[in-house]
Amino acid sequence: MSKYSQPPRFDLARILFSLVFITIMIIACFWVVQPFILGFAWACMVVIATWPLLIKFQALLWGRRSLAVLVMTLLLILLFIVPIAVLVSSVVENSSALMSWGARQENFSPPTLEWLTSIPLVGEKLFNSWQALLQSGGSGLFAKVQPYFGKTATWLVAQAAHVGRFLMHCSLMLIFSALLYYKGEAVAKAVRHFAIRLGQERGDAAVILAAQSIRAVALGVVVTAIVQSVLGGVGLGLSGIPYTTLLTVLMFLCCLAQLGPLPVLIPAIIWLYWTGDNTWGTILLVWSCVVGTIDNVIRPVLIKMGADLPMLLILSGVIGGLLAFGMIGIFIGPVVLAVSYRLLFAWMREIPEPQNILSVNTSNTPDKE
């Protein structure tokens, strides 16, 4: 006879305690790895999107995976760490200059903006409204705005801790990326094995589709944003617009959010016309029209290269994911929508489509008297 008696087939207390224990273990594991989740998620997105490039480098470097991983890590440093360092340096320098300029503008006098009258239909109304604002005390307008410079500086100092946390996540992203590059096949096999254990063939298809969606977003959204922001930054630099680096980064963020480069380029064009530089203002206007519409050609081609998914689905996932999860949502949103889209249609195709039930059989229609 066994030392331990056989438990009953249905033991409610045993099931409840098992569920509680499993829940506690899951929460504890999540609590332990929580500081690394964001960095690991970014590393997964980057590695999946750039995996074909790693394979090409490995083929060029005599089949040595270690050399290819080293090259890819250096490229990630150049693409992430160096621009962030330049951006932080630019923000620090420009913010100090802006604060000192704001402190000196006690007797600031706004311009008359007479060029507003040349705008068709609404120009005269805008000019009259601006003149009314000046007559009501335009010199005191800056005095009302000036206290906010101090509040802005205080807020920037309070956000310094977030900058350190962001740099920590970037460092973790580089470390995890190097490890995933080196052991990518083993990790992919384990993930697919887990997905098959959960959903059999559908689970495996969902994992493959998620990888394709990430590459589609990386190609169609991120690459398009890089192209537009670089071209827009070149136009700003040649036009003589100050703070070109900061504006280019802001343009890149606007392109990622699917707003396009025009929210940055249009104020620059207005500023050039305002300062009397009509030649460069016209050149930048034409260049902005090209840069603002080039995504309509580049993005669909790149998205189709990454995955055969509707472009509207990808763009909806990008915008919704960005609003819901932040920058990492640019990849999470399209993956969730793409996997749900494919699984839904796979489930619907398990039965044949219905016949045209809206057709009317005229033979059964009673004759009208």
Phi, psi and omega in degrees: 000141183292148179296320180254129180293149181292126180292154178297160183294327179233103180243102185297317181297318180297318179295317181296315179295324178295317178296319178297317180296316179296319179297317179297319180295320179296315179296318180296317178297317178297322180296321182290317185269001183304318180296342184257356188296312184296315178297320179291321179296316177297320179297319178299315180298315182294316183294316179297319182290328185253010182300317177301326178293322176299317180298321178294317177296321179297321178294325179284333184259046173058030178074014181273111179295322183298319179293320178296320178296320179297316179296316180295322178295318177297321177296320178295323177297317179293326184276333185248305188290312183298311177299323179295318178297318178296319180296314180298317178298318180294319180296318180297313181294313184289326180292321178295320178294322179293320179295316179294323177295319180294327180290336183271347188268059179284325180252046182291132180241113181295152179288163182280337178055052179293339181291349178297332182293343180278352179283128181296149172070301188255357185297315182296320180293319178296319181295317179295321178295319179294319178295323177296323177294321179293319181291336179277004178118056181297329180293336178272358180296316181290330179296330177284330182275331187303320179301336181288342176297319178294320177296322178296317179297319178297320179295320179296321178295321180293335180274002182299326179296325179293328177296317177297320178294322179296318178295325177295318178294325177296318178296317177296322179299318179295317181295311180296324179297316179298318179294319180291325175299319185286323183242035186297317182296318180294319179295317179297321179296319179294319179295317179293324177297317178295319180294321178294323178296328180278311188231016180055229185296324180294323177297317178296318179296325179294320179295315180296319179294323177298317178297319178295323179293320178297317178293324178296319178292317180298320180283310189281329185256306184292313181296320177297319178296321178296315181297313182295317181292322178294314178296318177295321177296323176298317178297319178296318180295316180292332180281350180085021178287131179287162178057046184297320182298313181296319180291326178293318177296318177297323177295321178297318178294321177296322178292322176297323179280008178064026173270341180084174181277350186295328176301339176263322185286323182297313175299327177294320177296316179299320180296321179295316177294324181295320180279001177090003180270074186291328182296306180291332175296319178291319178298315180293328177296314178295317180296323179293324177297321179291312183294323183288340182250354184291337180292335178293340178263318187284313189299311181300322180295316182290323179295319178294330176292327183276318182198147179274075182231154177298136181296325179298324178295316180295313182294322177296319177295323179296310183292313180296319178295322178296319180289328185273319189240359184087205185297323180293338179292345175302328179263324183293316182302306179298325179296314181297313181293320182293315179296316178297321180298312181291318180295322179297314181288329175294321178293322180291328183281000177291339175240153181293154178292148179290156176287173181287090185284350181275350180288143183256126178278105185291338181291333180266001181281127181293145179289141178280138179276000000 
